[in-house]
PDB file of C-alpha atoms in Angstrom:
ATOM      1  CA  MET T  14     -13.532 -19.780  21.209  1.00  0.00           C
ATOM      2  CA  THR T  15     -11.483 -22.234  23.153  1.00  0.00           C
ATOM      3  CA  GLY T  16      -7.700 -22.414  22.952  1.00  0.00           C
ATOM      4  CA  GLY T  17      -7.812 -25.512  20.720  1.00  0.00           C
ATOM      5  CA  ARG T  18     -10.145 -23.880  18.243  1.00  0.00           C
ATOM      6  CA  LEU T  19      -8.034 -20.728  18.159  1.00  0.00           C
ATOM      7  CA  ARG T  20      -4.902 -22.765  17.409  1.00  0.00           C
ATOM      8  CA  ALA T  21      -6.733 -24.674  14.643  1.00  0.00           C
ATOM      9  CA  ALA T  22      -8.001 -21.414  13.140  1.00  0.00           C
ATOM     10  CA  ALA T  23      -4.497 -19.933  13.320  1.00  0.00           C
ATOM     11  CA  LEU T  24      -3.145 -22.949  11.424  1.00  0.00           C
ATOM     12  CA  LEU T  25      -5.885 -22.800   8.785  1.00  0.00           C
ATOM     13  CA  LEU T  26      -5.595 -19.084   8.024  1.00  0.00           C
ATOM     14  CA  PRO T  27      -2.240 -19.332   6.185  1.00  0.00           C
ATOM     15  CA  LEU T  28      -3.580 -22.279   4.151  1.00  0.00           C
ATOM     16  CA  LEU T  29      -6.702 -20.326   3.195  1.00  0.00           C
ATOM     17  CA  ALA T  30      -4.612 -17.293   2.260  1.00  0.00           C
ATOM     18  CA  MET T  31      -2.354 -19.462   0.081  1.00  0.00           C
ATOM     19  CA  ALA T  32      -5.362 -21.033  -1.662  1.00  0.00           C
ATOM     20  CA  GLN T  33      -6.851 -17.590  -2.341  1.00  0.00           C
ATOM     21  CA  SER T  34      -3.500 -16.340  -3.633  1.00  0.00           C
ATOM     22  CA  GLN T  35      -3.202 -19.301  -6.014  1.00  0.00           C
ATOM     23  CA  ALA T  36      -6.779 -18.764  -7.237  1.00  0.00           C
ATOM     24  CA  ALA T  37      -6.035 -15.076  -7.863  1.00  0.00           C
ATOM     25  CA  ALA T  38      -2.869 -15.989  -9.799  1.00  0.00           C
ATOM     26  CA  ARG T  39      -4.829 -18.411 -12.007  1.00  0.00           C
ATOM     27  CA  ALA T  40      -7.473 -15.739 -12.612  1.00  0.00           C
ATOM     28  CA  ALA T  41      -4.757 -13.290 -13.709  1.00  0.00           C
ATOM     29  CA  GLU T  42      -3.468 -15.666 -16.387  1.00  0.00           C
ATOM     30  CA  TRP T  43      -4.435 -14.798 -19.944  1.00  0.00           C
ATOM     31  CA  PRO T  44      -4.790 -16.968 -23.030  1.00  0.00           C
ATOM     32  CA  ARG T  45      -1.614 -17.022 -25.125  1.00  0.00           C
ATOM     33  CA  GLU T  46      -3.149 -14.688 -27.745  1.00  0.00           C
ATOM     34  CA  VAL T  47      -3.882 -12.001 -25.127  1.00  0.00           C
ATOM     35  CA  GLN T  48      -0.429 -12.431 -23.611  1.00  0.00           C
ATOM     36  CA  ALA T  49       1.087 -12.097 -27.120  1.00  0.00           C
ATOM     37  CA  VAL T  50      -0.599  -8.690 -27.613  1.00  0.00           C
ATOM     38  CA  TYR T  51       0.696  -7.529 -24.224  1.00  0.00           C
ATOM     39  CA  ASP T  52       4.209  -8.842 -24.927  1.00  0.00           C
ATOM     40  CA  GLY T  53       4.218  -7.223 -28.372  1.00  0.00           C
ATOM     41  CA  LEU T  54       3.396  -3.814 -26.907  1.00  0.00           C
ATOM     42  CA  LYS T  55       6.105  -4.269 -24.301  1.00  0.00           C
ATOM     43  CA  GLN T  56       8.673  -5.220 -26.988  1.00  0.00           C
ATOM     44  CA  GLU T  57       7.738  -2.215 -29.170  1.00  0.00           C
ATOM     45  CA  CYS T  58       8.210   0.120 -26.216  1.00  0.00           C
ATOM     46  CA  ARG T  59      11.545  -1.344 -25.223  1.00  0.00           C
ATOM     47  CA  ALA T  60      12.740  -1.210 -28.850  1.00  0.00           C
ATOM     48  CA  GLU T  61      12.025   2.542 -28.750  1.00  0.00           C
ATOM     49  CA  GLY T  62      14.169   2.796 -25.618  1.00  0.00           C
ATOM     50  CA  GLY T  63      11.237   3.413 -23.310  1.00  0.00           C
ATOM     51  CA  LYS T  64       9.935   1.924 -20.120  1.00  0.00           C
ATOM     52  CA  PHE T  65       6.717  -0.074 -20.458  1.00  0.00           C
ATOM     53  CA  VAL T  66       4.079   0.894 -17.894  1.00  0.00           C
ATOM     54  CA  ALA T  67       0.929  -1.217 -17.690  1.00  0.00           C
ATOM     55  CA  ASP T  68      -2.150  -1.766 -15.586  1.00  0.00           C
ATOM     56  CA  ARG T  69      -2.514  -5.523 -16.122  1.00  0.00           C
ATOM     57  CA  ALA T  70      -5.883  -5.651 -14.353  1.00  0.00           C
ATOM     58  CA  ALA T  71      -7.384  -3.103 -16.779  1.00  0.00           C
ATOM     59  CA  PHE T  72      -5.637  -4.409 -19.917  1.00  0.00           C
ATOM     60  CA  ALA T  73      -7.750  -7.474 -20.709  1.00  0.00           C
ATOM     61  CA  THR T  74     -11.373  -8.279 -19.918  1.00  0.00           C
ATOM     62  CA  GLN T  75     -12.869 -11.692 -20.543  1.00  0.00           C
ATOM     63  CA  THR T  76     -16.407 -11.530 -21.901  1.00  0.00           C
ATOM     64  CA  GLU T  77     -18.647 -13.170 -24.486  1.00  0.00           C
ATOM     65  CA  VAL T  78     -19.648 -11.061 -27.486  1.00  0.00           C
ATOM     66  CA  THR T  79     -19.483 -13.468 -30.435  1.00  0.00           C
ATOM     67  CA  ASN T  80     -22.528 -15.474 -29.335  1.00  0.00           C
ATOM     68  CA  ASP T  81     -20.794 -18.838 -29.546  1.00  0.00           C
ATOM     69  CA  GLY T  82     -20.632 -19.475 -25.799  1.00  0.00           C
ATOM     70  CA  LYS T  83     -16.822 -19.290 -25.743  1.00  0.00           C
ATOM     71  CA  PRO T  84     -14.769 -16.604 -23.984  1.00  0.00           C
ATOM     72  CA  ASP T  85     -13.735 -13.532 -25.956  1.00  0.00           C
ATOM     73  CA  TRP T  86     -11.304 -10.885 -24.730  1.00  0.00           C
ATOM     74  CA  ILE T  87     -11.468  -7.107 -24.918  1.00  0.00           C
ATOM     75  CA  ILE T  88      -8.067  -5.410 -24.876  1.00  0.00           C
ATOM     76  CA  ALA T  89      -7.829  -1.847 -23.547  1.00  0.00           C
ATOM     77  CA  TYR T  90      -4.660  -0.468 -25.109  1.00  0.00           C
ATOM     78  CA  ALA T  91      -4.940   2.660 -22.925  1.00  0.00           C
ATOM     79  CA  ALA T  92      -4.054   0.470 -19.921  1.00  0.00           C
ATOM     80  CA  THR T  93      -0.489   0.545 -21.249  1.00  0.00           C
ATOM     81  CA  ARG T  94       1.922   3.282 -22.116  1.00  0.00           C
ATOM     82  CA  CYS T  95       5.512   3.717 -23.132  1.00  0.00           C
ATOM     83  CA  THR T  96       7.538   6.484 -21.536  1.00  0.00           C
ATOM     84  CA  THR T  97       8.857   7.535 -24.971  1.00  0.00           C
ATOM     85  CA  SER T  98       5.357   7.922 -26.465  1.00  0.00           C
ATOM     86  CA  GLY T  99       3.681  10.094 -23.884  1.00  0.00           C
ATOM     87  CA  TYR T 100       0.648   9.293 -21.821  1.00  0.00           C
ATOM     88  CA  SER T 101      -2.088   9.191 -24.448  1.00  0.00           C
ATOM     89  CA  ALA T 102      -0.555   7.266 -27.326  1.00  0.00           C
ATOM     90  CA  TRP T 103      -3.691   5.106 -27.537  1.00  0.00           C
ATOM     91  CA  CYS T 104      -6.294   7.824 -26.914  1.00  0.00           C
ATOM     92  CA  GLY T 105      -7.610  10.934 -28.640  1.00  0.00           C
ATOM     93  CA  THR T 106     -10.846  12.784 -29.300  1.00  0.00           C
ATOM     94  CA  ALA T 107     -12.337   9.617 -30.794  1.00  0.00           C
ATOM     95  CA  GLY T 108     -11.708   7.676 -27.586  1.00  0.00           C
ATOM     96  CA  CYS T 109      -9.166   4.987 -26.852  1.00  0.00           C
ATOM     97  CA  VAL T 110      -8.118   1.974 -28.908  1.00  0.00           C
ATOM     98  CA  ILE T 111      -9.962  -1.210 -28.013  1.00  0.00           C
ATOM     99  CA  GLY T 112      -9.168  -4.572 -29.551  1.00  0.00           C
ATOM    100  CA  ILE T 113     -11.389  -7.622 -29.410  1.00  0.00           C
ATOM    101  CA  LEU T 114      -9.998 -11.117 -29.690  1.00  0.00           C
ATOM    102  CA  GLY T 115     -12.928 -13.308 -30.657  1.00  0.00           C
ATOM    103  CA  SER T 116     -13.120 -17.037 -30.167  1.00  0.00           C
ATOM    104  CA  GLY T 117     -12.900 -19.269 -33.188  1.00  0.00           C
ATOM    105  CA  PRO T 118     -12.143 -22.857 -34.165  1.00  0.00           C
ATOM    106  CA  THR T 119      -8.369 -22.313 -33.939  1.00  0.00           C
ATOM    107  CA  GLY T 120      -8.318 -20.078 -30.866  1.00  0.00           C
ATOM    108  CA  LEU T 121      -8.634 -16.338 -30.471  1.00  0.00           C
ATOM    109  CA  ARG T 122      -8.172 -13.892 -33.344  1.00  0.00           C
ATOM    110  CA  GLU T 123      -8.544 -10.149 -33.635  1.00  0.00           C
ATOM    111  CA  ILE T 124     -12.039  -9.246 -34.848  1.00  0.00           C
ATOM    112  CA  PHE T 125     -12.115  -5.577 -33.830  1.00  0.00           C
ATOM    113  CA  ASN T 126      -9.576  -2.791 -33.401  1.00  0.00           C
ATOM    114  CA  ASP T 127     -10.800   0.790 -33.264  1.00  0.00           C
ATOM    115  CA  ASN T 128     -11.227   3.853 -31.084  1.00  0.00           C
ATOM    116  CA  LEU T 129     -14.154   3.842 -28.670  1.00  0.00           C
ATOM    117  CA  ARG T 130     -15.123   6.347 -26.030  1.00  0.00           C
ATOM    118  CA  ASP T 131     -16.881   3.651 -24.021  1.00  0.00           C
ATOM    119  CA  TRP T 132     -18.263   0.132 -24.423  1.00  0.00           C
ATOM    120  CA  LYS T 133     -20.392  -2.423 -22.661  1.00  0.00           C
ATOM    121  CA  VAL T 134     -21.789  -5.835 -23.491  1.00  0.00           C
ATOM    122  CA  VAL T 135     -25.579  -5.729 -23.885  1.00  0.00           C
ATOM    123  CA  ALA T 136     -28.407  -8.120 -24.726  1.00  0.00           C
ATOM    124  CA  VAL T 137     -29.554  -7.371 -28.280  1.00  0.00           C
ATOM    125  CA  ASP T 138     -32.420  -9.835 -28.073  1.00  0.00           C
ATOM    126  CA  ALA T 139     -33.263 -13.019 -26.154  1.00  0.00           C
ATOM    127  CA  LYS T 140     -30.511 -15.006 -27.911  1.00  0.00           C
ATOM    128  CA  ARG T 141     -27.753 -12.564 -28.836  1.00  0.00           C
ATOM    129  CA  LYS T 142     -25.333 -10.269 -27.083  1.00  0.00           C
ATOM    130  CA  GLY T 143     -23.819  -7.236 -28.691  1.00  0.00           C
ATOM    131  CA  LEU T 144     -21.369  -4.479 -27.967  1.00  0.00           C
ATOM    132  CA  GLU T 145     -22.836  -1.059 -27.203  1.00  0.00           C
ATOM    133  CA  THR T 146     -20.240   1.537 -28.099  1.00  0.00           C
ATOM    134  CA  SER T 147     -19.888   5.282 -27.753  1.00  0.00           C
ATOM    135  CA  VAL T 148     -17.947   6.637 -30.720  1.00  0.00           C
ATOM    136  CA  HIS T 149     -16.944   9.935 -32.316  1.00  0.00           C
ATOM    137  CA  GLY T 150     -19.979  12.015 -33.272  1.00  0.00           C
ATOM    138  CA  SER T 151     -18.933  12.068 -36.939  1.00  0.00           C
ATOM    139  CA  VAL T 152     -19.811   8.363 -37.207  1.00  0.00           C
ATOM    140  CA  CYS T 153     -23.494   9.373 -36.900  1.00  0.00           C
ATOM    141  CA  GLY T 154     -23.140  12.418 -39.151  1.00  0.00           C
ATOM    142  CA  GLY T 155     -22.551  14.874 -36.326  1.00  0.00           C
ATOM    143  CA  VAL T 156     -19.517  16.601 -34.917  1.00  0.00           C
ATOM    144  CA  GLY T 157     -16.887  15.120 -32.637  1.00  0.00           C
ATOM    145  CA  ALA T 158     -18.333  16.576 -29.440  1.00  0.00           C
ATOM    146  CA  GLU T 159     -21.649  14.831 -30.033  1.00  0.00           C
ATOM    147  CA  ILE T 160     -22.281  11.325 -28.824  1.00  0.00           C
ATOM    148  CA  CYS T 161     -22.866   8.549 -31.310  1.00  0.00           C
ATOM    149  CA  MET T 162     -24.047   5.291 -29.795  1.00  0.00           C
ATOM    150  CA  GLN T 163     -23.840   2.116 -31.843  1.00  0.00           C
ATOM    151  CA  THR T 164     -24.835  -1.394 -30.908  1.00  0.00           C
ATOM    152  CA  LEU T 165     -22.714  -3.871 -32.844  1.00  0.00           C
ATOM    153  CA  VAL T 166     -23.463  -7.563 -33.300  1.00  0.00           C
ATOM    154  CA  TRP T 167     -20.934 -10.151 -34.507  1.00  0.00           C
ATOM    155  CA  ASN T 168     -22.390 -12.330 -37.271  1.00  0.00           C
ATOM    156  CA  GLY T 169     -19.493 -14.786 -37.409  1.00  0.00           C
ATOM    157  CA  LYS T 170     -17.615 -12.858 -40.096  1.00  0.00           C
ATOM    158  CA  LYS T 171     -18.000  -9.150 -39.322  1.00  0.00           C
ATOM    159  CA  TRP T 172     -19.672  -6.619 -37.032  1.00  0.00           C
ATOM    160  CA  ALA T 173     -23.102  -5.364 -38.065  1.00  0.00           C
ATOM    161  CA  VAL T 174     -24.717  -2.215 -36.694  1.00  0.00           C
ATOM    162  CA  ALA T 175     -27.925  -3.323 -34.951  1.00  0.00           C
ATOM    163  CA  LYS T 176     -28.789   0.127 -33.615  1.00  0.00           C
ATOM    164  CA  GLN T 177     -27.389   3.627 -33.925  1.00  0.00           C
ATOM    165  CA  ARG T 178     -28.409   6.891 -32.309  1.00  0.00           C
ATOM    166  CA  ARG T 179     -26.977  10.384 -32.103  1.00  0.00           C
ATOM    167  CA  SER T 180     -27.123  12.686 -29.123  1.00  0.00           C
ATOM    168  CA  THR T 181     -25.670  15.986 -27.995  1.00  0.00           C
ATOM    169  CA  ASP T 182     -26.023  15.032 -24.318  1.00  0.00           C
ATOM    170  CA  ALA T 183     -22.791  14.928 -22.382  1.00  0.00           C
TER     171      ALA T 183
END
């Protein structure tokens, strides 16, 4: 590179970095309903006299599980903790609390709040997505150590079990 090109590149690098930083900040913004859940947890913790510790990047995941083409949000409560409540206030043998804020005509609203060991968005068929969950073995008639897999599909009013299987595999 010539001296002129090097100087131009040196001038552009800070501008590119600033643009990337602004894009990252916009990406980190949540809808008001997600922010309200986060703020509520923080207020509860502080009211108990604790320090609120959170992993903002792991707290909320934008996805689409209601099959309406609008963004939904999955809240991982285990990404937060309060120093007065111990480390696993949101987790136990049944997994960790997950909340889902589903899109609707007036914004986001909570459509799911339960313990899950794991989850992922899956294609149920050519037109619909669902939520594949790993839950406590007792849900499938087994014991807690067993794995119960359920695929849930949102029908606009409630979650329906599209598929369920039980396994003792780790």
